[in-house]
CSV table of C-alpha atoms in Angstrom, one decimal:
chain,number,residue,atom,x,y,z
A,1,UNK,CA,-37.9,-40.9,95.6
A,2,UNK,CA,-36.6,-42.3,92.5
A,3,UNK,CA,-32.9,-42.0,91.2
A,4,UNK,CA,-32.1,-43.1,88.0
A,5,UNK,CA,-28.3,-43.0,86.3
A,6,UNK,CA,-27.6,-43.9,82.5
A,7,UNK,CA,-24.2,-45.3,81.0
A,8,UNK,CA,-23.4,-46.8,78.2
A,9,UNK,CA,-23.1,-43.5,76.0
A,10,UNK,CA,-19.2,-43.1,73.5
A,11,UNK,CA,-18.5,-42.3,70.4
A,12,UNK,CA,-18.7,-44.8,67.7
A,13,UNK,CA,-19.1,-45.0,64.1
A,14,UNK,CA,-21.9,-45.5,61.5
A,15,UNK,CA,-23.1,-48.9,61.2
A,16,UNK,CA,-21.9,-49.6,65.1
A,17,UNK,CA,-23.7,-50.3,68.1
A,18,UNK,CA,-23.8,-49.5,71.8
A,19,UNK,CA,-26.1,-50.3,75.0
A,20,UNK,CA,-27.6,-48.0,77.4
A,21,UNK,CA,-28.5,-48.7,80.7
A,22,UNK,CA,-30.2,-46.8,83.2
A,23,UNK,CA,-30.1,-47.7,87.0
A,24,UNK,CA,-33.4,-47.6,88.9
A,25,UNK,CA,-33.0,-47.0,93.0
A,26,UNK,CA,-35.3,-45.9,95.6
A,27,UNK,CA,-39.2,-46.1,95.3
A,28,UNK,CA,-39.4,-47.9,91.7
A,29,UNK,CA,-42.4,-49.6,92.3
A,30,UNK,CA,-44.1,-46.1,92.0
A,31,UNK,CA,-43.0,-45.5,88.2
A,32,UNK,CA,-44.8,-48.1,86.1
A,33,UNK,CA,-43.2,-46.9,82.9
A,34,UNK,CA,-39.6,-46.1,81.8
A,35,UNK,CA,-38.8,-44.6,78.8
A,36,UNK,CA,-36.0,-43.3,76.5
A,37,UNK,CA,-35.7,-39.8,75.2
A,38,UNK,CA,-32.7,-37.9,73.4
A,39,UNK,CA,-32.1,-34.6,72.9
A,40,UNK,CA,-29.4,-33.3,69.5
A,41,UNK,CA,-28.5,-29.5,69.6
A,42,UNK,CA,-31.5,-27.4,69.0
A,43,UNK,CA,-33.8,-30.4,68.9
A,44,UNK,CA,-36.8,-30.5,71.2
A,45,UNK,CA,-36.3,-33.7,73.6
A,46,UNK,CA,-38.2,-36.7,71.9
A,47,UNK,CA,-39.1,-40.0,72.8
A,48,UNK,CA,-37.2,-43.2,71.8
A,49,UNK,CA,-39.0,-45.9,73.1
A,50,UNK,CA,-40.5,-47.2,76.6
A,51,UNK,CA,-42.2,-49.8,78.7
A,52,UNK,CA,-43.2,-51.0,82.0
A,53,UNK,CA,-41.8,-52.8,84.6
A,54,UNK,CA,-43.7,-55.6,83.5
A,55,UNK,CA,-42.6,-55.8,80.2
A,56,UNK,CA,-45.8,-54.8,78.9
A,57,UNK,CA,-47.0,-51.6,76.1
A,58,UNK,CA,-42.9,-51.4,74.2
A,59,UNK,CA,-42.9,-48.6,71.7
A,60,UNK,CA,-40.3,-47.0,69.9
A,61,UNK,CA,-40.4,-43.9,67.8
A,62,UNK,CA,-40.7,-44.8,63.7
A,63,UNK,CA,-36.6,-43.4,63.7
A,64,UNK,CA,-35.4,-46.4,65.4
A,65,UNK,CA,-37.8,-49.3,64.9
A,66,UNK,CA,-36.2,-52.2,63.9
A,67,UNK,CA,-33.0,-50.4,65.4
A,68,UNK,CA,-33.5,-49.9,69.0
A,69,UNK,CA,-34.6,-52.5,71.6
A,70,UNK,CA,-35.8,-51.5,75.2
A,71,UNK,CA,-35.6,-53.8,77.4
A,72,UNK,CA,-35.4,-54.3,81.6
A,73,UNK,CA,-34.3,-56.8,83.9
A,74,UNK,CA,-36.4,-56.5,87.1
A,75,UNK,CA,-34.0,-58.2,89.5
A,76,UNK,CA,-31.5,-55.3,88.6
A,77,UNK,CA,-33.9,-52.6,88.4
A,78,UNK,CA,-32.3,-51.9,85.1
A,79,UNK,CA,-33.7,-50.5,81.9
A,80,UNK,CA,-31.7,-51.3,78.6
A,81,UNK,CA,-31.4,-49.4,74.7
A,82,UNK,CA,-30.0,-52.0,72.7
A,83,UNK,CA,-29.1,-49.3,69.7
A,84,UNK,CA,-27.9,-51.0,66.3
A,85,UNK,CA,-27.2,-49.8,63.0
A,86,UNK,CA,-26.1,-46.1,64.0
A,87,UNK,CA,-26.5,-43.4,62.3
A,88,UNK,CA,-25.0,-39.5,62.4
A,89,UNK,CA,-28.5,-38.5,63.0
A,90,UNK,CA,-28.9,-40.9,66.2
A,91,UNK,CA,-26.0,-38.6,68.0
A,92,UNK,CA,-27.8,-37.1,70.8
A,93,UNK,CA,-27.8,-36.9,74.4
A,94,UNK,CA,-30.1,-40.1,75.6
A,95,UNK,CA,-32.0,-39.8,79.1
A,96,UNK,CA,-33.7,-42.7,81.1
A,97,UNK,CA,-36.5,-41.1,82.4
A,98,UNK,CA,-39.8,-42.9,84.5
A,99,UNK,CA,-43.4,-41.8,84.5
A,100,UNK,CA,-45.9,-42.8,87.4
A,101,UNK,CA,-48.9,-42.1,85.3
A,102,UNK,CA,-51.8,-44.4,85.3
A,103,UNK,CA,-53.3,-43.3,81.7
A,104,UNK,CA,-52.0,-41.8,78.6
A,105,UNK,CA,-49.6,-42.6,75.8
A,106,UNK,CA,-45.8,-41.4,77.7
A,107,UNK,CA,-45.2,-40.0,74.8
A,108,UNK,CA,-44.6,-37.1,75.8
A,109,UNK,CA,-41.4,-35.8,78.6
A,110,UNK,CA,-44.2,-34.0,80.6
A,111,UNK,CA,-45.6,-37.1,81.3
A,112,UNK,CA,-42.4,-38.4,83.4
A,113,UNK,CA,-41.5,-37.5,86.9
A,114,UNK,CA,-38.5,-38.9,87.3
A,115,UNK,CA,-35.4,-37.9,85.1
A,116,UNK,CA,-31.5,-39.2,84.9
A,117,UNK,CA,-28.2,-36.7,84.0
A,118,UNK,CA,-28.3,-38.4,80.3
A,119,UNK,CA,-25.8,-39.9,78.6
A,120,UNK,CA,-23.6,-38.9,75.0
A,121,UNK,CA,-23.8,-40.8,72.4
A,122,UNK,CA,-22.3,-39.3,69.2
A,123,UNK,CA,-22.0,-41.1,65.9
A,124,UNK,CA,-19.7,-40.6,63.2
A,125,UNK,CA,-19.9,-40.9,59.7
Protein backbone atom coordinates (compact mmCIF):
# COMPACT_ATOMS: atom_id res chain seq x y z
CA UNK A 1 0.00 0.00 0.00
CA UNK A 2 2.89 2.26 0.59
CA UNK A 3 6.15 2.36 -1.49
CA UNK A 4 8.89 4.26 -0.32
CA UNK A 5 12.56 4.65 -2.33
CA UNK A 6 15.65 6.45 -0.77
CA UNK A 7 18.53 8.24 -2.69
CA UNK A 8 20.90 10.48 -1.81
CA UNK A 9 23.42 7.91 -0.25
CA UNK A 10 27.81 8.20 -1.81
CA UNK A 11 30.73 8.22 -0.38
CA UNK A 12 32.20 11.29 1.04
CA UNK A 13 34.59 12.43 3.48
CA UNK A 14 34.76 13.44 7.15
CA UNK A 15 33.50 16.80 7.79
CA UNK A 16 31.15 16.59 4.42
CA UNK A 17 27.62 16.43 3.97
CA UNK A 18 24.95 14.67 1.92
CA UNK A 19 20.88 14.58 1.68
CA UNK A 20 18.69 11.74 1.77
CA UNK A 21 15.41 11.56 0.39
CA UNK A 22 12.90 9.08 0.54
CA UNK A 23 9.84 9.00 -2.01
CA UNK A 24 6.43 8.29 -0.51
CA UNK A 25 3.70 6.69 -3.21
CA UNK A 26 0.49 4.96 -2.79
CA UNK A 27 -1.68 5.14 0.43
CA UNK A 28 0.51 7.78 2.50
CA UNK A 29 -2.13 9.19 4.26
CA UNK A 30 -2.22 5.83 6.25
CA UNK A 31 1.47 6.26 7.79
CA UNK A 32 1.45 9.24 10.10
CA UNK A 33 5.12 8.96 10.94
CA UNK A 34 8.34 8.51 8.90
CA UNK A 35 11.37 7.83 10.23
CA UNK A 36 15.15 7.21 9.58
CA UNK A 37 17.06 4.23 10.60
CA UNK A 38 20.65 2.90 9.62
CA UNK A 39 22.14 -0.15 9.88
CA UNK A 40 26.67 -0.49 10.02
CA UNK A 41 27.94 -4.19 9.70
CA UNK A 42 27.02 -6.16 12.69
CA UNK A 43 25.06 -3.29 14.21
CA UNK A 44 21.42 -3.80 15.19
CA UNK A 45 19.25 -1.34 12.88
CA UNK A 46 18.72 1.99 15.01
CA UNK A 47 16.71 4.84 14.71
CA UNK A 48 17.96 8.24 13.38
CA UNK A 49 15.32 10.56 13.67
CA UNK A 50 11.50 10.91 12.53
CA UNK A 51 8.29 12.80 12.21
CA UNK A 52 4.88 13.14 10.90
CA UNK A 53 3.36 14.26 7.96
CA UNK A 54 2.51 17.22 9.74
CA UNK A 55 5.57 18.28 10.86
CA UNK A 56 4.86 17.51 14.25
CA UNK A 57 6.95 15.16 17.35
CA UNK A 58 10.91 15.50 15.23
CA UNK A 59 13.43 13.46 17.13
CA UNK A 60 16.71 12.38 16.41
CA UNK A 61 18.90 9.89 18.17
CA UNK A 62 21.66 11.83 20.80
CA UNK A 63 24.49 10.52 17.71
CA UNK A 64 23.34 13.07 15.34
CA UNK A 65 21.56 15.93 17.13
CA UNK A 66 22.67 19.01 16.02
CA UNK A 67 23.92 17.00 12.91
CA UNK A 68 20.96 15.55 11.21
CA UNK A 69 17.73 17.42 10.14
CA UNK A 70 14.52 15.54 9.04
CA UNK A 71 12.42 17.19 7.28
CA UNK A 72 9.33 16.57 4.57
CA UNK A 73 7.65 18.47 1.93
CA UNK A 74 4.10 17.28 1.74
CA UNK A 75 3.34 18.36 -1.84
CA UNK A 76 6.15 15.91 -2.91
CA UNK A 77 5.43 13.25 -0.51
CA UNK A 78 9.05 13.49 0.25
CA UNK A 79 10.94 12.83 3.49
CA UNK A 80 14.50 14.54 3.82
CA UNK A 81 18.06 13.69 6.16
CA UNK A 82 19.90 16.78 5.92
CA UNK A 83 23.23 14.95 7.40
CA UNK A 84 26.19 17.44 8.24
CA UNK A 85 29.39 17.16 9.85
CA UNK A 86 30.10 13.36 8.93
CA UNK A 87 31.74 11.13 10.64
CA UNK A 88 33.41 7.38 9.93
CA UNK A 89 31.04 6.18 12.47
CA UNK A 90 27.85 7.69 10.46
CA UNK A 91 28.74 5.06 7.40
CA UNK A 92 25.87 2.84 7.43
CA UNK A 93 23.10 1.79 5.26
CA UNK A 94 20.16 4.50 5.97
CA UNK A 95 16.42 3.30 5.34
CA UNK A 96 13.22 5.51 5.13
CA UNK A 97 10.87 3.63 6.74
CA UNK A 98 6.83 4.71 7.81
CA UNK A 99 4.84 3.58 10.78
CA UNK A 100 0.87 3.79 10.86
CA UNK A 101 0.78 3.57 14.67
CA UNK A 102 -1.46 5.74 16.58
CA UNK A 103 0.57 5.48 20.12
CA UNK A 104 3.97 4.88 21.13
CA UNK A 105 7.47 6.41 20.76
CA UNK A 106 8.57 4.88 16.83
CA UNK A 107 11.48 4.22 18.37
CA UNK A 108 11.69 1.19 17.61
CA UNK A 109 11.84 -0.68 13.56
CA UNK A 110 8.95 -2.97 14.85
CA UNK A 111 6.90 -0.24 15.10
CA UNK A 112 6.95 0.62 11.17
CA UNK A 113 5.15 -1.16 8.51
CA UNK A 114 6.38 0.15 5.70
CA UNK A 115 10.17 -0.12 4.68
CA UNK A 116 12.45 1.22 1.56
CA UNK A 117 15.65 -0.83 -0.19
CA UNK A 118 18.06 1.67 1.96
CA UNK A 119 20.59 3.64 0.77
CA UNK A 120 24.85 3.61 1.31
CA UNK A 121 26.28 6.09 2.77
CA UNK A 122 29.96 5.55 3.74
CA UNK A 123 32.28 8.14 5.28
CA UNK A 124 35.86 8.34 5.17
CA UNK A 125 38.33 9.55 7.34
Amino acid sequence: QVQLVESGGGLVRAGGSLRLSCAASGRTFSSSVMGWFRQAPGKEREIVARMSWSGDRPSSADSVKGRFTISRDNAKNTVYLQMNSLQPEDTAVYYCAASSRTTGWRISPLEYDYWGQGTQVTVSS
